[in-house]
Coordinates of C-alpha atoms in Angstrom, one line a residue:
Chain A
M1 CA 7.9 36.5 23.8
A2 CA 10.3 38.0 21.3
A3 CA 9.0 37.6 17.7
P4 CA 11.6 36.5 15.2
D5 CA 13.5 39.4 13.6
A6 CA 13.4 40.2 9.8
A7 CA 16.4 38.0 9.0
R8 CA 14.9 35.0 11.0
R9 CA 11.5 35.6 9.3
A10 CA 13.1 35.3 5.9
E11 CA 14.7 32.1 7.0
L12 CA 11.4 30.8 8.2
E13 CA 9.8 31.7 4.9
G14 CA 12.4 29.6 3.2
L15 CA 11.9 26.8 5.6
L16 CA 8.1 26.9 5.0
R17 CA 8.5 26.8 1.2
N18 CA 11.2 24.3 1.1
D19 CA 11.3 22.0 4.1
C20 CA 7.7 22.1 5.1
G21 CA 6.9 22.2 1.4
A22 CA 8.5 18.9 0.9
C23 CA 5.5 17.3 2.6
H24 CA 2.9 20.0 2.5
G25 CA 3.5 21.1 -1.1
G26 CA 5.7 24.0 -2.3
R27 CA 2.7 26.3 -2.2
L28 CA 1.4 24.6 0.9
H29 CA -1.6 23.1 -1.0
G30 CA -1.0 19.8 0.5
G31 CA 1.0 16.6 -0.2
L32 CA 1.8 13.8 2.1
G33 CA 0.7 16.3 4.8
P34 CA -2.5 18.4 4.6
A35 CA -2.9 21.8 3.0
L36 CA -1.6 24.6 5.3
T37 CA -3.3 27.5 3.4
P38 CA -5.3 30.2 5.2
A39 CA -8.5 28.6 3.7
A40 CA -7.6 25.2 5.1
L41 CA -6.6 26.6 8.5
A42 CA -9.4 29.1 8.9
G43 CA -10.6 29.5 12.5
R44 CA -7.7 27.4 13.9
D45 CA -6.0 28.3 17.1
P46 CA -2.4 29.5 16.5
A47 CA -1.2 28.1 19.8
A48 CA -2.5 24.6 19.0
L49 CA -0.8 24.7 15.6
A50 CA 2.4 26.0 17.1
A51 CA 2.3 23.1 19.5
T52 CA 1.8 20.7 16.6
I53 CA 4.8 22.2 14.8
L54 CA 7.0 21.8 17.9
A55 CA 5.8 18.3 19.0
G56 CA 4.9 16.8 15.6
R57 CA 2.1 14.2 15.4
P58 CA 3.3 10.9 16.6
G59 CA 2.2 8.0 14.3
T60 CA 2.3 10.3 11.3
P61 CA 5.2 11.6 9.2
M62 CA 4.8 15.1 10.8
P63 CA 8.1 15.4 12.7
P64 CA 8.7 17.4 15.9
W65 CA 10.6 20.6 15.0
R66 CA 11.6 21.4 18.5
G67 CA 15.3 21.6 18.5
L68 CA 15.4 23.2 15.1
L69 CA 12.7 25.8 15.9
S70 CA 12.0 27.9 19.0
E71 CA 8.6 28.5 20.6
E72 CA 8.7 32.0 19.0
D73 CA 9.5 30.6 15.6
A74 CA 6.7 28.1 15.8
R75 CA 4.2 30.7 16.9
W76 CA 5.2 33.0 14.1
L77 CA 4.9 30.1 11.6
A78 CA 1.4 29.2 12.9
E79 CA 0.2 32.8 12.6
R80 CA 1.9 33.1 9.2
L81 CA 0.1 30.0 8.0
I82 CA -3.3 31.1 9.3
M83 CA -3.1 34.6 7.9
G84 CA -1.3 33.8 4.6
E85 CA 1.7 35.5 3.1
R86 CA 2.9 39.0 3.9
N87 CA 2.2 38.7 7.5
D88 CA 5.8 39.9 7.9
A89 CA 5.3 43.5 9.2
P90 CA 7.3 43.9 12.4
Chain B
M1 CA 15.0 34.9 -57.2
R2 CA 14.4 38.1 -55.3
L3 CA 15.0 37.7 -51.6
D4 CA 12.6 39.9 -49.7
R5 CA 12.6 40.2 -46.0
R6 CA 9.9 37.6 -45.5
T7 CA 11.8 35.0 -47.5
L8 CA 14.9 35.7 -45.6
C9 CA 13.2 35.4 -42.3
G10 CA 11.7 32.1 -43.5
L11 CA 15.1 30.9 -44.6
A12 CA 16.7 31.8 -41.3
L13 CA 13.9 29.9 -39.5
T14 CA 14.5 26.9 -41.7
L15 CA 18.2 27.0 -41.0
L16 CA 17.5 27.4 -37.3
T17 CA 15.2 24.4 -37.3
A18 CA 17.7 22.4 -39.3
A19 CA 20.4 23.4 -36.7
A20 CA 18.2 22.3 -33.9
A21 CA 17.4 19.1 -35.8
A22 CA 21.1 18.3 -36.0
Q23 CA 21.4 18.2 -32.2
G24 CA 22.0 14.9 -30.6
L25 CA 19.9 14.3 -27.5
G26 CA 21.9 11.8 -25.5
D27 CA 23.7 14.4 -23.4
L28 CA 20.8 16.7 -22.7
G29 CA 18.8 17.1 -19.5
L30 CA 16.4 19.1 -17.5
I31 CA 16.9 21.1 -14.3
V32 CA 13.7 21.9 -12.3
E33 CA 13.4 25.4 -10.8
R34 CA 11.1 24.3 -8.0
N35 CA 9.6 27.6 -7.1
S36 CA 9.4 29.3 -10.5
G37 CA 7.3 26.7 -12.4
A38 CA 10.1 26.5 -14.9
V39 CA 12.6 24.0 -16.2
L40 CA 16.0 24.6 -17.9
V41 CA 16.9 22.5 -20.9
V42 CA 20.6 21.8 -20.5
D43 CA 23.5 20.3 -22.4
T44 CA 25.9 18.4 -20.3
D45 CA 28.9 18.7 -22.7
P46 CA 29.9 21.4 -22.5
P47 CA 27.6 22.4 -19.7
A48 CA 25.2 25.0 -21.0
V49 CA 21.6 26.2 -20.5
L50 CA 19.9 25.8 -23.9
A51 CA 16.4 27.1 -23.0
R52 CA 14.1 27.9 -20.1
I53 CA 10.6 26.7 -20.3
E54 CA 8.0 28.3 -18.0
G55 CA 4.5 27.9 -16.9
L56 CA 4.7 24.3 -15.6
G57 CA 2.9 24.8 -12.3
D58 CA 4.1 23.9 -8.7
L59 CA 7.4 22.1 -9.3
S60 CA 8.3 21.4 -5.7
H61 CA 9.2 17.7 -5.8
A62 CA 8.6 17.6 -9.5
T63 CA 10.1 14.7 -11.5
A64 CA 10.6 14.0 -15.1
V65 CA 10.8 10.9 -17.4
F66 CA 11.9 10.7 -21.0
S67 CA 10.5 9.1 -24.2
P68 CA 12.6 6.1 -25.4
D69 CA 14.0 8.3 -28.3
M70 CA 14.9 11.0 -25.7
R71 CA 13.2 13.7 -27.7
H72 CA 10.4 14.3 -25.3
A73 CA 10.4 14.9 -21.5
F74 CA 7.3 14.6 -19.3
V75 CA 7.3 16.6 -16.2
F76 CA 5.0 15.7 -13.2
A77 CA 4.2 18.7 -11.2
R78 CA 3.0 18.8 -7.6
D79 CA -0.2 20.5 -8.5
G80 CA -1.3 17.7 -10.7
G81 CA 0.1 19.3 -13.9
L82 CA 1.6 17.0 -16.5
S83 CA 3.7 18.7 -19.2
K84 CA 5.2 17.3 -22.4
L85 CA 8.3 19.1 -23.6
D86 CA 10.2 18.8 -26.9
L87 CA 13.9 18.8 -26.1
L88 CA 14.8 19.2 -29.8
E89 CA 12.6 22.3 -30.4
R90 CA 13.0 23.3 -26.7
R91 CA 9.4 24.1 -26.2
L92 CA 6.3 23.0 -24.2
V93 CA 4.2 20.8 -26.4
K94 CA 1.2 20.4 -24.1
R95 CA 0.2 20.7 -20.5
I96 CA -2.8 19.3 -18.7
V97 CA -3.8 19.4 -15.1
Q98 CA -4.9 15.8 -14.4
A99 CA -5.5 15.8 -10.6
G100 CA -5.5 18.1 -7.6
N101 CA -2.3 16.9 -6.1
S102 CA 0.3 14.5 -7.3
I103 CA 3.7 13.1 -6.5
G104 CA 5.3 11.7 -9.6
G105 CA 4.9 9.3 -12.4
A106 CA 6.5 6.8 -14.7
I107 CA 6.6 5.9 -18.3
S108 CA 5.8 2.4 -19.6
E109 CA 8.4 0.2 -21.0
D110 CA 7.1 0.7 -24.6
G111 CA 7.1 4.5 -24.1
R112 CA 3.4 4.7 -25.0
L113 CA 1.8 5.4 -21.6
L114 CA 2.4 7.6 -18.6
A115 CA 1.2 6.7 -15.2
V116 CA 0.8 9.5 -12.6
A117 CA 0.6 8.9 -8.9
N118 CA -1.9 11.1 -7.2
Y119 CA -2.5 12.1 -3.6
E120 CA -5.7 14.0 -4.1
P121 CA -7.8 12.2 -5.2
G122 CA -5.7 9.2 -4.4
G123 CA -5.1 6.9 -7.4
V124 CA -3.2 6.4 -10.6
N125 CA -4.1 8.2 -13.9
L126 CA -2.9 7.0 -17.2
F127 CA -2.2 9.0 -20.4
T128 CA -0.9 8.4 -23.8
T129 CA 2.5 9.9 -24.4
D130 CA 1.7 11.3 -27.8
T131 CA -1.3 13.5 -27.0
L132 CA -1.6 13.2 -23.2
E133 CA -5.1 11.8 -23.7
A134 CA -6.5 10.1 -20.6
V135 CA -6.8 6.3 -21.0
G136 CA -7.5 5.2 -17.5
E137 CA -8.3 6.3 -13.9
I138 CA -7.5 3.7 -11.3
P139 CA -8.7 4.8 -7.8
A140 CA -6.6 3.7 -4.9
V141 CA -9.5 2.4 -2.7
D142 CA -9.0 -0.2 -0.1
G143 CA -11.4 -3.0 1.1
Q144 CA -13.3 -0.6 3.3
G145 CA -13.8 1.9 0.5
R146 CA -11.2 4.4 1.8
R147 CA -9.0 6.2 -0.6
S148 CA -5.3 6.2 -0.2
K149 CA -2.5 8.4 -1.4
V150 CA -0.4 6.7 -4.1
V151 CA 3.4 6.7 -3.6
G152 CA 6.4 5.0 -5.0
L153 CA 5.0 4.5 -8.5
E154 CA 7.5 2.8 -10.8
D155 CA 7.6 1.3 -14.2
A156 CA 8.3 -2.5 -14.4
P157 CA 9.2 -4.8 -17.2
G158 CA 6.4 -6.2 -19.3
N159 CA 4.6 -2.8 -19.6
R160 CA 3.6 -2.9 -16.0
F161 CA 3.5 -0.3 -13.2
V162 CA 3.9 -1.0 -9.5
Y163 CA 3.0 1.4 -6.7
S164 CA 2.1 1.6 -3.0
L165 CA -0.9 2.9 -1.1
F166 CA 0.2 5.0 1.9
E167 CA -2.8 4.8 4.2
A168 CA -4.0 1.3 3.2
G169 CA -0.6 -0.3 3.3
E170 CA -0.8 -2.1 0.0
I171 CA 1.3 -2.7 -3.0
R172 CA -0.4 -3.0 -6.4
L173 CA 0.7 -4.2 -9.8
L174 CA -1.0 -2.6 -12.8
D175 CA -0.9 -4.2 -16.3
A176 CA -0.7 -1.4 -18.8
A177 CA -0.4 -3.7 -21.8
T178 CA -4.1 -4.3 -21.8
R179 CA -6.8 -1.8 -22.7
P180 CA -8.1 -0.6 -20.4
P181 CA -5.1 -1.1 -18.1
R182 CA -6.1 -3.1 -15.0
V183 CA -4.8 -4.0 -11.5
V184 CA -3.5 -7.5 -11.6
G185 CA -2.0 -7.8 -8.2
R186 CA -2.9 -6.4 -4.7
H187 CA -0.6 -7.3 -1.9
P188 CA -1.2 -6.3 1.8
A189 CA 2.0 -4.6 2.9
G190 CA 3.3 -3.1 6.1
R191 CA 2.2 0.2 7.7
Q192 CA 2.5 3.4 5.7
P193 CA 4.7 2.5 2.7
Y194 CA 6.2 5.9 1.7
D195 CA 8.3 5.3 -1.4
G196 CA 9.4 2.5 -3.6
L197 CA 11.9 1.5 -6.2
V198 CA 12.5 -1.1 -8.8
T199 CA 16.0 -2.6 -8.8
P200 CA 17.9 -1.6 -11.9
D201 CA 17.6 -5.1 -13.4
G202 CA 13.8 -4.8 -13.1
R203 CA 13.4 -7.8 -10.9
Y204 CA 12.3 -6.5 -7.5
Y205 CA 10.0 -3.7 -6.2
L206 CA 11.0 -2.5 -2.8
A207 CA 8.8 -0.4 -0.6
G208 CA 10.1 1.5 2.4
L209 CA 7.8 1.6 5.4
F210 CA 7.3 4.6 7.5
G211 CA 4.9 3.2 10.1
E212 CA 7.0 0.2 11.1
D213 CA 10.5 -1.1 10.4
G214 CA 11.4 -3.3 7.5
V215 CA 11.1 -3.2 3.7
D216 CA 8.5 -5.1 1.6
V217 CA 9.8 -6.8 -1.5
L218 CA 7.7 -7.9 -4.5
D219 CA 9.5 -10.3 -6.9
L220 CA 8.3 -9.0 -10.3
W221 CA 9.2 -12.3 -11.9
N222 CA 6.9 -14.2 -9.5
P223 CA 4.4 -11.6 -8.2
E224 CA 1.9 -14.4 -7.4
K225 CA 4.2 -15.4 -4.5
G226 CA 3.4 -12.2 -2.7
L227 CA 5.5 -9.9 -0.6
R228 CA 8.5 -10.8 1.4
R229 CA 9.4 -8.7 4.5
V230 CA 13.2 -8.0 4.7
L231 CA 15.5 -5.8 6.6
P232 CA 13.8 -5.8 10.0
E233 CA 16.5 -3.4 11.2
Y234 CA 15.7 -0.9 8.6
G235 CA 13.4 1.9 9.8
R236 CA 13.0 4.5 12.5
G237 CA 13.4 1.9 15.2
E238 CA 11.9 1.7 18.7
R239 CA 12.4 5.4 19.3
R240 CA 10.5 6.4 16.2
L241 CA 13.1 8.9 15.1
P242 CA 11.7 12.1 13.6
V243 CA 12.3 12.4 9.9
Y244 CA 12.7 15.9 8.5
K245 CA 12.6 14.9 4.9
M246 CA 11.5 11.6 3.7
P247 CA 14.4 9.7 2.2
H248 CA 14.1 8.8 -1.4
L249 CA 14.4 5.2 -2.4
E250 CA 14.5 5.8 -6.2
G251 CA 18.1 5.8 -7.0
W252 CA 18.9 3.5 -4.1
A253 CA 22.4 2.6 -5.0
E254 CA 23.4 -0.8 -6.1
A255 CA 27.1 -1.6 -6.4
G256 CA 29.1 -4.7 -6.3
G257 CA 26.3 -7.0 -5.2
R258 CA 25.3 -4.6 -2.4
L259 CA 22.5 -2.2 -2.0
F260 CA 23.1 1.1 -0.2
L261 CA 20.1 2.5 1.5
P262 CA 19.7 5.9 3.3
G263 CA 18.7 5.3 6.9
V264 CA 15.3 6.6 7.9
G265 CA 15.8 9.3 10.5
R266 CA 19.3 7.8 11.3
H267 CA 22.6 9.2 10.4
E268 CA 23.6 6.0 8.6
L269 CA 24.0 4.4 5.3
F270 CA 22.8 0.8 5.3
V271 CA 24.8 -1.6 3.3
V272 CA 22.8 -4.7 2.3
D273 CA 23.7 -7.9 0.6
R274 CA 21.7 -8.0 -2.6
R275 CA 21.1 -11.8 -2.6
D276 CA 19.5 -12.3 0.9
F277 CA 18.9 -8.7 2.0
S278 CA 21.0 -9.1 5.1
V279 CA 22.7 -6.0 6.5
V280 CA 26.4 -6.2 5.8
A281 CA 27.4 -2.9 7.5
R282 CA 26.2 0.5 8.6
V283 CA 28.3 3.5 7.6
P284 CA 28.0 6.5 9.9
L285 CA 27.1 9.7 8.1
H286 CA 27.0 13.4 8.7
G287 CA 23.2 13.8 9.0
Q288 CA 19.9 12.2 7.9
P289 CA 20.5 11.0 4.4
V290 CA 18.0 11.8 1.6
F291 CA 19.4 10.3 -1.5
A292 CA 22.2 7.7 -1.7
V293 CA 23.1 7.2 -5.4
A294 CA 25.8 5.0 -6.9
Q295 CA 28.1 6.3 -9.6
P296 CA 27.2 4.5 -12.8
D297 CA 30.4 2.5 -12.4
G298 CA 29.3 1.5 -8.9
R299 CA 32.6 2.5 -7.4
R300 CA 31.3 5.2 -5.0
V301 CA 28.0 6.2 -3.4
W302 CA 27.1 9.8 -3.1
V303 CA 24.8 10.9 -0.3
N304 CA 23.0 14.2 0.4
F305 CA 21.1 15.2 3.6
A306 CA 18.0 16.5 5.1
P307 CA 18.1 19.9 6.9
P308 CA 19.9 21.1 8.9
H309 CA 22.8 19.2 7.2
N310 CA 21.7 19.9 3.6
D311 CA 24.9 21.9 2.8
T312 CA 26.9 18.7 2.7
V313 CA 27.5 15.8 0.4
Q314 CA 29.4 12.7 1.4
V315 CA 31.1 10.2 -0.8
V316 CA 31.4 6.6 0.4
D317 CA 33.7 4.1 -1.3
A318 CA 31.6 1.1 -2.2
E319 CA 34.4 -1.4 -1.6
S320 CA 36.1 -0.2 1.6
L321 CA 32.9 1.5 2.9
E322 CA 35.1 4.4 4.0
T323 CA 33.8 7.9 3.7
I324 CA 36.4 9.3 1.3
A325 CA 35.1 12.9 1.0
T326 CA 32.8 15.3 2.8
L327 CA 32.0 18.1 0.4
K328 CA 30.3 21.4 1.1
P329 CA 28.7 22.4 -2.2
G330 CA 26.5 25.0 -0.5
K331 CA 23.2 25.4 1.3
G332 CA 20.3 23.3 0.1
V333 CA 21.8 20.5 -1.9
L334 CA 18.6 18.8 -3.2
H335 CA 19.6 16.4 -5.9
M336 CA 22.5 14.7 -7.6
E337 CA 22.6 13.4 -11.2
F338 CA 25.5 11.7 -12.9
T339 CA 26.4 12.1 -16.5
P340 CA 25.7 8.8 -18.2
R341 CA 29.2 7.3 -17.8
G342 CA 29.7 8.9 -14.4
G343 CA 32.6 11.3 -15.0
R344 CA 30.6 14.2 -13.6
V345 CA 27.9 14.7 -11.1
W346 CA 25.6 17.7 -11.1
L347 CA 24.4 19.0 -7.8
S348 CA 21.5 21.4 -7.4
V349 CA 22.3 23.9 -4.7
R350 CA 18.9 25.5 -4.1
D351 CA 19.8 28.3 -1.7
E352 CA 22.7 29.5 -3.9
N353 CA 20.7 29.5 -7.1
R354 CA 23.1 27.4 -9.0
V355 CA 23.9 23.9 -10.1
R356 CA 27.5 22.8 -9.3
I357 CA 29.3 20.3 -11.4
Y358 CA 31.9 18.0 -9.8
D359 CA 34.5 15.8 -11.3
T360 CA 33.9 12.4 -9.7
Q361 CA 37.5 11.3 -9.9
R362 CA 39.1 14.4 -8.4
L363 CA 36.1 15.1 -6.2
E364 CA 36.4 18.8 -7.1
A365 CA 34.0 21.4 -8.5
V366 CA 34.8 22.0 -12.2
G367 CA 31.9 24.2 -13.3
E368 CA 28.5 25.6 -12.5
L369 CA 25.3 26.9 -14.1
P370 CA 22.9 29.5 -12.8
A371 CA 19.4 28.2 -11.9
R372 CA 16.7 29.7 -9.7
E373 CA 16.3 27.5 -6.6
P374 CA 17.1 24.3 -8.6
S375 CA 15.8 21.0 -7.3
G376 CA 15.6 17.9 -9.5
I377 CA 18.1 17.3 -12.3
F378 CA 17.2 14.7 -14.9
F379 CA 19.4 13.6 -17.8
T380 CA 18.0 11.9 -20.9
A381 CA 20.1 8.8 -20.2
R382 CA 17.3 7.9 -17.8
A383 CA 15.2 7.1 -20.9
H384 CA 16.9 3.7 -21.2
R385 CA 16.9 2.7 -17.6
I386 CA 14.2 0.6 -15.8
G387 CA 12.5 2.1 -12.8
L388 CA 13.7 5.7 -13.2

């Protein structure tokens, strides 16, 4: 699975702050959706979170991002959320 | 009199203050820099940044309201921060952190109280506008003792506030004229109300529903009559369309006896008859709309979009319902604010770190101001409008 390259990672960071931030808070401390900070996600399975990102949570405002994000993007985002910022080394 | 340096400095300061004091406030405003915790104090004529005020917290989704005299702005931050700014002296007067996580607020009709809508813990907190002293904490707890997030908090005539409970599906009316303020109405609403608005005349509160289709309406003249469900065709529909950014109801456009509503998850603008809430038409759009706002003269409706179409703004003629322009102001158009008489519209273009100013007649960019990842733009003219 090819990890997103540096340019794509920068885009994903922007997406996280801005578009995910619209519901999860600009600093991901929570809003309409729950906090997505490393503390909040400690011990969570990145694959499961990536699946949530792609499929959304039916019945809640969490939309499916499949179509806008690839499997690799979602996986990178999930790991980035669990580990916190600066998880951007190649 | 010998003028030593100190006296001179003092004199200069006095003059500066006097100059500041001579400034009119009616064409000022604020631009929120969402990721820098700062706001810009701006003049709209001619467009200029007058000051940058920092240290206001997490301003993603931050909103602002103004005191009736327009001198003070109150900024509601995402992290529960509440800041009072002085637009004349261009400084932060006071900042408090009043909850863990909040989503906006409103100012009472008399300008004496602020109400803040909180997610965490869910409820409404009330503060005096002069000192930001807490005067009430109203938990959003339902019949089963569960706490809800508060959304769609608006000011209503008669020194009231009205808001919705997301999880509980309830609309509540709060009387802020009494001390302590108290809840005077609780109305069971549809599933997951996500935002609300008060019509510009102050008569109706409308709550958009996320969990089902339709809109709940509370007649603020006759609240004891309860809610009315309207617009059964308004919502995500059978297919439960995904929504990448919740549409905003505040600023729902009203023009020529019609309301213009951004479709939820749909690439459509709903045109609704204001008297009976029937759908008159649906205007196809370029993407999922976020804001649909009418020019102050009601002639046109301006629409911006959720990602991935947030580089575009469309302008719809309120009479012919034709889309008369598709503009590309740049990536990340988050907000649109009209100058009070509508000659200009300011668009925050987040990813280009600028605010672009369009002439609303010629539909052309006529200027811009630099701003770091700008989001909300709020002009002082809001001070004199109901439900903003």
